[in-house]
PDB file of C-alpha atoms and ligand atoms in Angstrom:
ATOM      1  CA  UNK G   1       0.000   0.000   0.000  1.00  0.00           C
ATOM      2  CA  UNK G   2       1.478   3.485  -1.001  1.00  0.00           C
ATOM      3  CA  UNK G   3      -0.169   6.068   1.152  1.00  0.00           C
ATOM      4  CA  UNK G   4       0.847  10.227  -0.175  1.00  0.00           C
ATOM      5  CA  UNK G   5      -0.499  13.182   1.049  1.00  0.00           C
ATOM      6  CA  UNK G   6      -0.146  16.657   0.083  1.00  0.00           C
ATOM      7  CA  UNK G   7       0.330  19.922   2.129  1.00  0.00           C
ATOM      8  CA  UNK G   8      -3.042  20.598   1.181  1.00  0.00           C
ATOM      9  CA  UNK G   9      -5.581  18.402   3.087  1.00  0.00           C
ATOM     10  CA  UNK G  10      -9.226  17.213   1.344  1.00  0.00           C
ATOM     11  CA  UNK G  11     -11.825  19.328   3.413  1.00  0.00           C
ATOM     12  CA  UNK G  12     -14.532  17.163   5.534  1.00  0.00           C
ATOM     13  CA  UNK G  13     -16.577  14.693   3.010  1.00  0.00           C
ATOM     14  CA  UNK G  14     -19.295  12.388   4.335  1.00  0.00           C
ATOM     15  CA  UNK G  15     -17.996   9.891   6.871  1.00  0.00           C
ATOM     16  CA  UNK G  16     -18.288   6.667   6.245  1.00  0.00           C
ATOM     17  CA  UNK G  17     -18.082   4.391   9.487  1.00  0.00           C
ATOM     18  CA  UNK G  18     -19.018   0.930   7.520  1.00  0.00           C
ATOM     19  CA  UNK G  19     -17.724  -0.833   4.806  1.00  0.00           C
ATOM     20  CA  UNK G  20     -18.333  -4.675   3.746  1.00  0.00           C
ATOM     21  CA  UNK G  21     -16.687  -7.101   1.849  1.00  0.00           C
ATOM     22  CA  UNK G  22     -17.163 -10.559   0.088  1.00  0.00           C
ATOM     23  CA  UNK G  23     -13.604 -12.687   0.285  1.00  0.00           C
ATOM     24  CA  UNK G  24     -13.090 -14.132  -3.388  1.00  0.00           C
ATOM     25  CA  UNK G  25     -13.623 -17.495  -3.923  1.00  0.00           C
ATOM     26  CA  UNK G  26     -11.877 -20.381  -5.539  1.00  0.00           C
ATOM     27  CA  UNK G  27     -14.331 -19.759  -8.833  1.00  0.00           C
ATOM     28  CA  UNK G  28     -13.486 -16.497  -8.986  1.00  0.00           C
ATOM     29  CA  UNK G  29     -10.674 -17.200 -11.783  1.00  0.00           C
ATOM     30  CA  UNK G  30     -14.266 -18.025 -13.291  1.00  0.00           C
ATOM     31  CA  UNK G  31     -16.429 -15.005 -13.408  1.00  0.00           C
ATOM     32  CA  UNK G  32     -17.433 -12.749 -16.184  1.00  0.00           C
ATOM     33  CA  UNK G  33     -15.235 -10.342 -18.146  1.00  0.00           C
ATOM     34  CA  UNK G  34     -15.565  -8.207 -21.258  1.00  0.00           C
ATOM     35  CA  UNK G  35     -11.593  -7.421 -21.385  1.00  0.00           C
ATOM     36  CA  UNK G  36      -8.891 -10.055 -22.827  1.00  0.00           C
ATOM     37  CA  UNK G  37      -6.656  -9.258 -19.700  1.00  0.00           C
ATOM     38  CA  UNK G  38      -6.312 -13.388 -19.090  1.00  0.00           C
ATOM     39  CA  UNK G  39      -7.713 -15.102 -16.327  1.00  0.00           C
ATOM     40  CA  UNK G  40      -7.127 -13.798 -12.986  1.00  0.00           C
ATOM     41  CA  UNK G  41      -4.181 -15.351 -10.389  1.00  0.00           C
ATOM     42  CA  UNK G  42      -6.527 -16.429  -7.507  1.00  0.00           C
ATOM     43  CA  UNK G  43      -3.772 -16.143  -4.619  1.00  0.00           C
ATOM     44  CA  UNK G  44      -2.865 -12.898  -5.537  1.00  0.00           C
ATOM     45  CA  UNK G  45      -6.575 -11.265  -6.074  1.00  0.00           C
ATOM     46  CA  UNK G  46      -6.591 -12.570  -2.289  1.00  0.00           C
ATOM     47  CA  UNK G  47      -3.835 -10.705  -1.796  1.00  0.00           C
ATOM     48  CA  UNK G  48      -4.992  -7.988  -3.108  1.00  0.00           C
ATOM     49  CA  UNK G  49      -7.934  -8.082  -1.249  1.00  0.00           C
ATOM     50  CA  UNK G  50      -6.197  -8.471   1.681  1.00  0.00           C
ATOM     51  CA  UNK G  51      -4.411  -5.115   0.944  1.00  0.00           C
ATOM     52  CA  UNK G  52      -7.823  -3.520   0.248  1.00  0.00           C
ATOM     53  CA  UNK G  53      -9.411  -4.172   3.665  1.00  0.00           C
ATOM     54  CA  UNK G  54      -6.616  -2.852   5.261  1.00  0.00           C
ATOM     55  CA  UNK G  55      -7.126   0.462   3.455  1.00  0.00           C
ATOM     56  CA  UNK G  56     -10.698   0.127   4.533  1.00  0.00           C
ATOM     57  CA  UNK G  57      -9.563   0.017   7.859  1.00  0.00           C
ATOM     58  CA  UNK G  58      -6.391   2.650   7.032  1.00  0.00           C
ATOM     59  CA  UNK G  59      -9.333   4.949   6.307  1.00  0.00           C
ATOM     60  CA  UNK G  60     -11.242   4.696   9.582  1.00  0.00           C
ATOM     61  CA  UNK G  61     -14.037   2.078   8.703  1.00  0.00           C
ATOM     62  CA  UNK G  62     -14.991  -1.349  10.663  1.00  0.00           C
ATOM     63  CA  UNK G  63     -14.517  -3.491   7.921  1.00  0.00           C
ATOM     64  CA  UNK G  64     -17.374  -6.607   7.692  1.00  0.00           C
ATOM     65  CA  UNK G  65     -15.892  -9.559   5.653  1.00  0.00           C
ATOM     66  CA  UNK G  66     -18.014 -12.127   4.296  1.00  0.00           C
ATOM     67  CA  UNK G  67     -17.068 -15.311   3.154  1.00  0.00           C
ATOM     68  CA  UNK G  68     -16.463 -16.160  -0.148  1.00  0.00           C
ATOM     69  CA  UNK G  69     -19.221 -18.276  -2.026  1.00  0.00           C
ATOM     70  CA  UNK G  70     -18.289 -20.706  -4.772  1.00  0.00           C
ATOM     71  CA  UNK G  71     -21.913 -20.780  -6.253  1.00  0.00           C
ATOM     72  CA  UNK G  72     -21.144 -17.048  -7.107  1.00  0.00           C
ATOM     73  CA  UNK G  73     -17.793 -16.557  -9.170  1.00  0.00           C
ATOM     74  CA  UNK G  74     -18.401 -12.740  -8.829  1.00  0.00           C
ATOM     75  CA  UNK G  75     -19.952 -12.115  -6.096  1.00  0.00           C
ATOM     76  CA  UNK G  76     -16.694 -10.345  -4.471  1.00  0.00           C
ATOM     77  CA  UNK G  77     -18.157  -7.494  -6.318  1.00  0.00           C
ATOM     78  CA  UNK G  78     -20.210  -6.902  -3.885  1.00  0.00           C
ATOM     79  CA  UNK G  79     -21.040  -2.783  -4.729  1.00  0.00           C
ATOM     80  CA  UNK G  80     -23.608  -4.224  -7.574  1.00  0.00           C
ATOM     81  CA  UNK G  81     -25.814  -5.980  -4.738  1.00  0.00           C
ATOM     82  CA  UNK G  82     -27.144  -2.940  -2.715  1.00  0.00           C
ATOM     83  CA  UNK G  83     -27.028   0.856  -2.780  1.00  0.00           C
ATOM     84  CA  UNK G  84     -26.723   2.533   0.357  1.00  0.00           C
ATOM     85  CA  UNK G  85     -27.536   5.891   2.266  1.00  0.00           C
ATOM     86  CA  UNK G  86     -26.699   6.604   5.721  1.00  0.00           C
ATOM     87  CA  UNK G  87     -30.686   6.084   6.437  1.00  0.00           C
ATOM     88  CA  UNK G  88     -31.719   2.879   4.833  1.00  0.00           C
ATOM     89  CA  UNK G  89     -30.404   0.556   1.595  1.00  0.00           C
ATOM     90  CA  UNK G  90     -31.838  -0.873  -1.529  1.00  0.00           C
ATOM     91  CA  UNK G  91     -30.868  -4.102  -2.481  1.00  0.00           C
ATOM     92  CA  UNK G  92     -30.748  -4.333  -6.007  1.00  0.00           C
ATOM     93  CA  UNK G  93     -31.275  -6.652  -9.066  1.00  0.00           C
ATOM     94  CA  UNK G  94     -28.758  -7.708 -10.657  1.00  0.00           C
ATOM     95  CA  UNK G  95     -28.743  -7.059 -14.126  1.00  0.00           C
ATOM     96  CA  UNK G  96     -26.335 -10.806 -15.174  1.00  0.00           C
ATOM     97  CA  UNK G  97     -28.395 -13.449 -14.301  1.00  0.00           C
ATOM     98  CA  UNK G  98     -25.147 -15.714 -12.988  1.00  0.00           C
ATOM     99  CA  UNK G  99     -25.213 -13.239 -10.588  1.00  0.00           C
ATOM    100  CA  UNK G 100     -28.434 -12.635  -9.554  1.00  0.00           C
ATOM    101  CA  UNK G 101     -28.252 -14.989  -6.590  1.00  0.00           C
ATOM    102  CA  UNK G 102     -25.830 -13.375  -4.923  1.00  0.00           C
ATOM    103  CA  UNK G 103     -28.419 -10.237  -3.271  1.00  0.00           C
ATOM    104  CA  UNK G 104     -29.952 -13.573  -0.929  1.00  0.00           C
ATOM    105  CA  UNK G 105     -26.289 -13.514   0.392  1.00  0.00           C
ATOM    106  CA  UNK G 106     -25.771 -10.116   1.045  1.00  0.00           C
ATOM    107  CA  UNK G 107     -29.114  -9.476   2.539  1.00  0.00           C
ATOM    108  CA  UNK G 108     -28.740 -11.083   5.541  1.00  0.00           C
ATOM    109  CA  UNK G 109     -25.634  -7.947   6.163  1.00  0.00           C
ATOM    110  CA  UNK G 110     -27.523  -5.557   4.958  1.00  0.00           C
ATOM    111  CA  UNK G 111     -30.252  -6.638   7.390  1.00  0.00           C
ATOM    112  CA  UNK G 112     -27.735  -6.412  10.479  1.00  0.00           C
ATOM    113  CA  UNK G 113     -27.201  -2.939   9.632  1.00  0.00           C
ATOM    114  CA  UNK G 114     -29.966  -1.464   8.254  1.00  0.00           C
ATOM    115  CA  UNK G 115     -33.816  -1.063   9.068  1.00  0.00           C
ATOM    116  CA  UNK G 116     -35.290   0.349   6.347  1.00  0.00           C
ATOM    117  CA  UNK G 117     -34.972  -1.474   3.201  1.00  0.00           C
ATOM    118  CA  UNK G 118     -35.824  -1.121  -0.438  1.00  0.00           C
ATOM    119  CA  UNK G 119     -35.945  -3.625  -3.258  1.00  0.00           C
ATOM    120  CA  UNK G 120     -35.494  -3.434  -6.799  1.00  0.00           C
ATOM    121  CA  UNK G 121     -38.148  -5.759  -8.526  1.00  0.00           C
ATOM    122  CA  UNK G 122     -38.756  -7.743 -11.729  1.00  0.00           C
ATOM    123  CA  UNK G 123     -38.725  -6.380 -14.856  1.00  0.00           C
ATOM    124  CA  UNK G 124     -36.348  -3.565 -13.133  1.00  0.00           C
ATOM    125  CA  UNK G 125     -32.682  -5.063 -12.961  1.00  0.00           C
ATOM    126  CA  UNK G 126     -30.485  -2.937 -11.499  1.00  0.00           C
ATOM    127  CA  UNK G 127     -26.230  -2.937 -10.448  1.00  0.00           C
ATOM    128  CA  UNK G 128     -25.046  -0.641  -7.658  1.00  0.00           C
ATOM    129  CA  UNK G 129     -22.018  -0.166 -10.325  1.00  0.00           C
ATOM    130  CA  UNK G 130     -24.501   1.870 -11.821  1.00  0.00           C
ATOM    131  CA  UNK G 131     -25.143   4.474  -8.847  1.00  0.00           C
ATOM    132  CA  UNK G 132     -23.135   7.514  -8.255  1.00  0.00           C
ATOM    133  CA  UNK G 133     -23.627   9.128  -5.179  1.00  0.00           C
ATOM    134  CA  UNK G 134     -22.899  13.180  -5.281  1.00  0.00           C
ATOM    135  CA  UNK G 135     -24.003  15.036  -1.843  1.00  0.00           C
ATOM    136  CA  UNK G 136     -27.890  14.822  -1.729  1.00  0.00           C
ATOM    137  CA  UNK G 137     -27.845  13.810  -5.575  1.00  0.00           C
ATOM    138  CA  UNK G 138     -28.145  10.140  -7.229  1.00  0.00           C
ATOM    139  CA  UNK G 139     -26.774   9.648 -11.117  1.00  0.00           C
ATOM    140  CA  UNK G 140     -28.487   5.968 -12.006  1.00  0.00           C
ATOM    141  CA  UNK G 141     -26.891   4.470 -15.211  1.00  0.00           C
ATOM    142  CA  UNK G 142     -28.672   2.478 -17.960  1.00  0.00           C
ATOM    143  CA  UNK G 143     -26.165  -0.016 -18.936  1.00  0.00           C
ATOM    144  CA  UNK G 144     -26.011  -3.452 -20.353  1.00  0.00           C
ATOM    145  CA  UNK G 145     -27.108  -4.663 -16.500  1.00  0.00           C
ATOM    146  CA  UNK G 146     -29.130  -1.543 -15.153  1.00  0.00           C
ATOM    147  CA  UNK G 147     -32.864  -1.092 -16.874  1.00  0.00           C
ATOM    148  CA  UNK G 148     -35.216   1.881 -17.471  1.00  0.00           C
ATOM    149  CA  UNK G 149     -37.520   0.204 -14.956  1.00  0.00           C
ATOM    150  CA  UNK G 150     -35.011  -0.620 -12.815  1.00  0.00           C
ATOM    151  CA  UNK G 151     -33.616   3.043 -12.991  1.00  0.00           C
ATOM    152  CA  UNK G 152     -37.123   4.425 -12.506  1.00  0.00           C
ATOM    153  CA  UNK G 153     -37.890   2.189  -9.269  1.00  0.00           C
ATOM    154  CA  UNK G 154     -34.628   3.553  -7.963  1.00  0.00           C
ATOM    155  CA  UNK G 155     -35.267   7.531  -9.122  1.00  0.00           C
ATOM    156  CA  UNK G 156     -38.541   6.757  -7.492  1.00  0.00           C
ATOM    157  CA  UNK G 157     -37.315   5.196  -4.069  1.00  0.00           C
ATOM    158  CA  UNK G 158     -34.473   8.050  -3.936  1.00  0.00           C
ATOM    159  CA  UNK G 159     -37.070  10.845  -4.534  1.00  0.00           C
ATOM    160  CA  UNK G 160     -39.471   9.916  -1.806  1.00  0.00           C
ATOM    161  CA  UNK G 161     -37.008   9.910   0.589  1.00  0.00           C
ATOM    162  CA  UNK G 162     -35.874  13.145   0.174  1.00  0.00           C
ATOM    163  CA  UNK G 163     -33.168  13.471  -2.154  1.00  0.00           C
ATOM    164  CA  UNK G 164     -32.897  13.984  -6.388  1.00  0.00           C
ATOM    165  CA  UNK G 165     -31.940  11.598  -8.918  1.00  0.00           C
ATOM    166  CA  UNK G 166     -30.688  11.598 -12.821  1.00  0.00           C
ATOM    167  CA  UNK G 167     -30.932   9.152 -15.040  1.00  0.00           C
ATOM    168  CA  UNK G 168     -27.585   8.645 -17.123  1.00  0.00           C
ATOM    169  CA  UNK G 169     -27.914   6.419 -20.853  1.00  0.00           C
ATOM    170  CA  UNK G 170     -24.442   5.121 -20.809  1.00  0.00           C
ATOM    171  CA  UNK G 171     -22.533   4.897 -24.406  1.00  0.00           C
ATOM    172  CA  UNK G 172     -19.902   2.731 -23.991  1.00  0.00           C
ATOM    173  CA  UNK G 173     -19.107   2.478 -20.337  1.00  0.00           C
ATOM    174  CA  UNK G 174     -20.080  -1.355 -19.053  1.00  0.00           C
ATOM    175  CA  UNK G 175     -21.061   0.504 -15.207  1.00  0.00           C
ATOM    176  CA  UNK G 176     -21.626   4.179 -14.458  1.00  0.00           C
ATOM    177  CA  UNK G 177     -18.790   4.343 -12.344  1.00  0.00           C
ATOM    178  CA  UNK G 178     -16.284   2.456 -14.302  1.00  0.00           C
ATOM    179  CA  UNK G 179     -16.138   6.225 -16.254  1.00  0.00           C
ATOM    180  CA  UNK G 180     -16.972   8.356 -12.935  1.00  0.00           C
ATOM    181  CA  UNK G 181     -16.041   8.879  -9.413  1.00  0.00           C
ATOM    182  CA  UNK G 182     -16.809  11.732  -6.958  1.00  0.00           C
ATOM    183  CA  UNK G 183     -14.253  12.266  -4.339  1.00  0.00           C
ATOM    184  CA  UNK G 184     -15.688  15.050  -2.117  1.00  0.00           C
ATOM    185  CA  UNK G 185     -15.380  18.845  -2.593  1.00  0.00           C
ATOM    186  CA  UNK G 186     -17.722  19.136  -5.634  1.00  0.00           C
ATOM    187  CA  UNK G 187     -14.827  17.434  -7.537  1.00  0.00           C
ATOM    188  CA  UNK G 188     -15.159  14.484 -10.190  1.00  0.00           C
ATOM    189  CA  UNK G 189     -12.858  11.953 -11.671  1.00  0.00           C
ATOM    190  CA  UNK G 190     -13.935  11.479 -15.164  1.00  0.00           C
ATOM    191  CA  UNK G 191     -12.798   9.610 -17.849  1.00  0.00           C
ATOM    192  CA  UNK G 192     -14.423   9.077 -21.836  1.00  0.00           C
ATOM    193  CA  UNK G 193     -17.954   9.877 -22.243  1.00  0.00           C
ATOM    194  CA  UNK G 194     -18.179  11.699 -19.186  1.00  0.00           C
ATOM    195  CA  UNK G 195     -15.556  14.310 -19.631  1.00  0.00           C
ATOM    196  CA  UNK G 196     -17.576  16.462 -21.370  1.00  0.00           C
ATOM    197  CA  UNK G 197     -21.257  15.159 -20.625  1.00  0.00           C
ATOM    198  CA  UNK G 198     -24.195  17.934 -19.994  1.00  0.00           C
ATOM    199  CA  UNK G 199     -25.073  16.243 -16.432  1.00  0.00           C
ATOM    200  CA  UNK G 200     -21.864  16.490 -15.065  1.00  0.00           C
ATOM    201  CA  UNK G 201     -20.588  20.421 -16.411  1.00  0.00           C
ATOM    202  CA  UNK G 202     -21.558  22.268 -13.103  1.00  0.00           C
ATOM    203  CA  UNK G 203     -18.636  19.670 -10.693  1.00  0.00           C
ATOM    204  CA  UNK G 204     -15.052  21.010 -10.850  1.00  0.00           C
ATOM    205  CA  UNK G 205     -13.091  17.853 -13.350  1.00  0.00           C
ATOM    206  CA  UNK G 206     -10.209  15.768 -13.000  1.00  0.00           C
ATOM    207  CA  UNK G 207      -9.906  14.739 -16.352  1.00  0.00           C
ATOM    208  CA  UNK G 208      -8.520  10.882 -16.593  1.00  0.00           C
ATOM    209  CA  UNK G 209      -6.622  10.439 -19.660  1.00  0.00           C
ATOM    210  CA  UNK G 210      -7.735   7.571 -22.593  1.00  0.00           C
ATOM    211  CA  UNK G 211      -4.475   5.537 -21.745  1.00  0.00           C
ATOM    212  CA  UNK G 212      -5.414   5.783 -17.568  1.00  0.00           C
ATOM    213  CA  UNK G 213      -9.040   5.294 -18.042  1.00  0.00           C
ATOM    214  CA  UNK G 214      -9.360   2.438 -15.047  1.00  0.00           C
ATOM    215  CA  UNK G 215      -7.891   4.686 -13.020  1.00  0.00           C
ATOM    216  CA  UNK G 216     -11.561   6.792 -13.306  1.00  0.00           C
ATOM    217  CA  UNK G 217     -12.885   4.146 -10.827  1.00  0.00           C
ATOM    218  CA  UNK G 218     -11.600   5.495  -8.042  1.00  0.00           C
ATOM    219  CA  UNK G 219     -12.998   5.894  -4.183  1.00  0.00           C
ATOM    220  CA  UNK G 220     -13.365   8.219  -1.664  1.00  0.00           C
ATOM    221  CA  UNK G 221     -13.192   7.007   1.879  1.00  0.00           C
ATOM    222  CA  UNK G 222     -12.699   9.504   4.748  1.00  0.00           C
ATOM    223  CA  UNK G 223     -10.029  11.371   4.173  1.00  0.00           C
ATOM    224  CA  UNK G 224      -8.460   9.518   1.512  1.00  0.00           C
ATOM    225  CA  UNK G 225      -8.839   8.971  -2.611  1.00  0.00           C
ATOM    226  CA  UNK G 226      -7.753   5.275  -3.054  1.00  0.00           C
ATOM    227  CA  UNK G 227      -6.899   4.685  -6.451  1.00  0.00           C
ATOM    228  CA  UNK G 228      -5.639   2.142  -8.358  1.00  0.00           C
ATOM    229  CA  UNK G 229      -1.612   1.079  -9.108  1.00  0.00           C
ATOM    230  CA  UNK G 230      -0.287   2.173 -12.207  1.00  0.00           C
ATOM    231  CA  UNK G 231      -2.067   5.270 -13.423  1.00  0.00           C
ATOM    232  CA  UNK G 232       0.421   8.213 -12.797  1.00  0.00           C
ATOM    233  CA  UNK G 233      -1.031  10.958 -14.173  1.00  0.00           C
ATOM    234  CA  UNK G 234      -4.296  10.709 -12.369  1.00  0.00           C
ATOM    235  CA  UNK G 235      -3.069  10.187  -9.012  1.00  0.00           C
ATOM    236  CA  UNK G 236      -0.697  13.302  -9.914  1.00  0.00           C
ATOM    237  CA  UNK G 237      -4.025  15.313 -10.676  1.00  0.00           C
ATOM    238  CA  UNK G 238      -5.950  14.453  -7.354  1.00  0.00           C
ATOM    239  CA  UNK G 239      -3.264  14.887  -5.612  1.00  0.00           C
ATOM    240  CA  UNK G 240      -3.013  18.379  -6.987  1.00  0.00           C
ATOM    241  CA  UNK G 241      -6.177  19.305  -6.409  1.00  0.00           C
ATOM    242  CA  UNK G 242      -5.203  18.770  -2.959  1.00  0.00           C
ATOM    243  CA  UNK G 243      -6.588  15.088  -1.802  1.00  0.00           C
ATOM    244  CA  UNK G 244      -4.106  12.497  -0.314  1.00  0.00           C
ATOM    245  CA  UNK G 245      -4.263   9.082  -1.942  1.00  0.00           C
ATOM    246  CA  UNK G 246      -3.492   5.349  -1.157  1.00  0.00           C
ATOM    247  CA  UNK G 247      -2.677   3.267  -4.006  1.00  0.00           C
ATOM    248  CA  UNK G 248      -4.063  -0.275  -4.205  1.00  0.00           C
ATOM    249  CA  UNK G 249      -3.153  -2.882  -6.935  1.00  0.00           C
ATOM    250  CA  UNK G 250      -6.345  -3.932  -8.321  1.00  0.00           C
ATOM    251  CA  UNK G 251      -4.409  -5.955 -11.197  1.00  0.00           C
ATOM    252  CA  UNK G 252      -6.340  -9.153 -11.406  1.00  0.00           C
ATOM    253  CA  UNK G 253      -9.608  -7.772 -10.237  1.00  0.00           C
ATOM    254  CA  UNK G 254      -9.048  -5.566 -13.645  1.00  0.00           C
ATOM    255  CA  UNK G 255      -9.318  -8.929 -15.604  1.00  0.00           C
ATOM    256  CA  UNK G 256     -12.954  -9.597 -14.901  1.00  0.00           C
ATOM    257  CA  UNK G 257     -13.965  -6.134 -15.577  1.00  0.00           C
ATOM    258  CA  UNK G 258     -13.425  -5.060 -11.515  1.00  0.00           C
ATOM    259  CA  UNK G 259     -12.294  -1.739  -9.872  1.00  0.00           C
ATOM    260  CA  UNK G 260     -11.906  -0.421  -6.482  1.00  0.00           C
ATOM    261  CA  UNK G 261     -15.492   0.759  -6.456  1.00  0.00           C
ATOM    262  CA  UNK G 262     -16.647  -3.185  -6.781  1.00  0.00           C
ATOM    263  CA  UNK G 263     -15.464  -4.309  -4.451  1.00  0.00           C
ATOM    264  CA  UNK G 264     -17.256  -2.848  -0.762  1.00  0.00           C
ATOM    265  CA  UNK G 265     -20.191  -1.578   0.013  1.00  0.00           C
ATOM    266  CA  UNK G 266     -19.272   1.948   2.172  1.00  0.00           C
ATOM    267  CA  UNK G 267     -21.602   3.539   4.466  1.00  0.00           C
TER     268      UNK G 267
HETATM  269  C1  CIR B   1     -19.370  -8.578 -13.687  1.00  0.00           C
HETATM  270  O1  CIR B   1     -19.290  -8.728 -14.911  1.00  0.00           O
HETATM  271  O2  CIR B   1     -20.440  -8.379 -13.132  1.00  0.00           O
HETATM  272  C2  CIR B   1     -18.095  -8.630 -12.855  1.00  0.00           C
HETATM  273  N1  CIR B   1     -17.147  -9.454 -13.514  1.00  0.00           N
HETATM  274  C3  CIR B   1     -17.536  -7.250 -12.647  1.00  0.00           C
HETATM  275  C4  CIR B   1     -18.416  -6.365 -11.832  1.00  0.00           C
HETATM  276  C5  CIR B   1     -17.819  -5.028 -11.602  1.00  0.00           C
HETATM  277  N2  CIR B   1     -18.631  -4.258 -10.747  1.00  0.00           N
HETATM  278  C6  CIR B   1     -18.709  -2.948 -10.751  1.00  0.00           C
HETATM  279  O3  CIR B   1     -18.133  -2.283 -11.613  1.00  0.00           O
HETATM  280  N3  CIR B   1     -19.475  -2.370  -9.841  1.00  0.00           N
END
């Protein structure tokens, strides 16, 4: 873990006390990928998660780990299952049917933590990739895995508890946030179709360059930016802007289409 901070210190950004994570499993070399990156090295995405929970924990959170499942070769993903708010969650739908199964494992967490909870319901499929969090404000994706209906039961869940929602037609982007992250400050990271996109002019823009675009999927927790190994220029640019970072290798969680955003829940 390389932990750098700058003289200049992130202000306050909403404190998260929670975070949970799913252990990978020994089908995870299995699960589903877009990219030709090669199949994943099992001991060392466990090392790698290792080295993730300890940033959790690095960052102030009380880390829940889960164990892994074998049934479910992605379900160390865990972000897609659930969206959450500091009041109450939504457990989702996921939108890949291999994975669908996985929101009766994480329900029983969710259910230690959380009173008030939402579902996401048939035809509406939904990922928690999809979700982007800024302030008071939701951005909901339409992807490949994240429906209108599903969208529109979230917009509509959001809305009646108080805060706004946007619904985002992805291009090319396989989740929201594999193109976006918001790291506190009014401040987004954003990479391809969302450098210049109409929803997202009025938020001050680190711009992620086409060779760095992983590097887009990036997290605030606390009062750090952890960001993924490898991406120079980007860390160089949040870390201008006056955020410290940690840097994580997320190397073989790449391969199946994963980023540091997958892989906990935060709340
Ligand atoms: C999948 O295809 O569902 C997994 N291999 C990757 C999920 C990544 N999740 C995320 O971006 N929130």
């Amino acid at each position: 873990m390389l932990r750098e901070s700058t003289a200049k210190s992130a202000q306050a950004a909403k404190m998260f006390h929670n975070t949970i994570v799913k252990r990978p499993g020994s089908t995870f070399i299995n699960g589903l990928t877009t990219s030709d990156l090669g199949t994943p090295i099992l001991e060392k995405a466990l090392e790698q998660h290792d080295a993730y929970i300890e940033a959790l924990k690095e960052c102030g959170t009380e880390v829940t780990v889960l164990q892994s499942n074998d049934q479910f070769p992605d379900s160390t993903f865990v972000e897609d299952t659930a969206v959450l708010t500091a009041d109450f969650a939504i457990i989702s739908n996921p939108g890949a049917k291999e994975r669908n199964g996985e929101i009766r494992e994480i329900e029983p967490a969710i259910k230690s933590f959380f009173d008030k909870i939402y579902y996401i319901k048939a035809p509406g499929t939904l990922d928690g990739g999809d979700i982007l969090q800024i302030e008071d404000h939701f951005y909901i994706g339409i992807s490949a895995r994240t429906n209108q209906e599903g969208a529109e039961q979230l917009k509509q869940i959001l809305e009646s508890q108080g805060y706004n929602a946007t619904i985002v037609p992805l291009q090319k982007f396989f989740h929201l946030k594999t193109g976006i992250a918001y790291i506190g400050n009014q401040t987004i990271v954003v990479a391809g179709e969302f450098v210049d996109h109409p929803d997202f002019n009025s938020y001050q823009k680190i711009i992620v360059p086409p060779e760095e675009e992983y590097a887009a999927n990036c997290i605030r927790v606390n009062d750090y930016i952890i960001v993924p190994s490898g991406y120079p220029q980007t860390k160089q640019k949040i870390n201008e802007a006056g955020f410290q970072t940690i840097e994580l290798d997320t190397s073989e969680f790449r391969k199946l289409d994963g980023g540091l955003s997958c892989l906990s829940l935060r709340f």
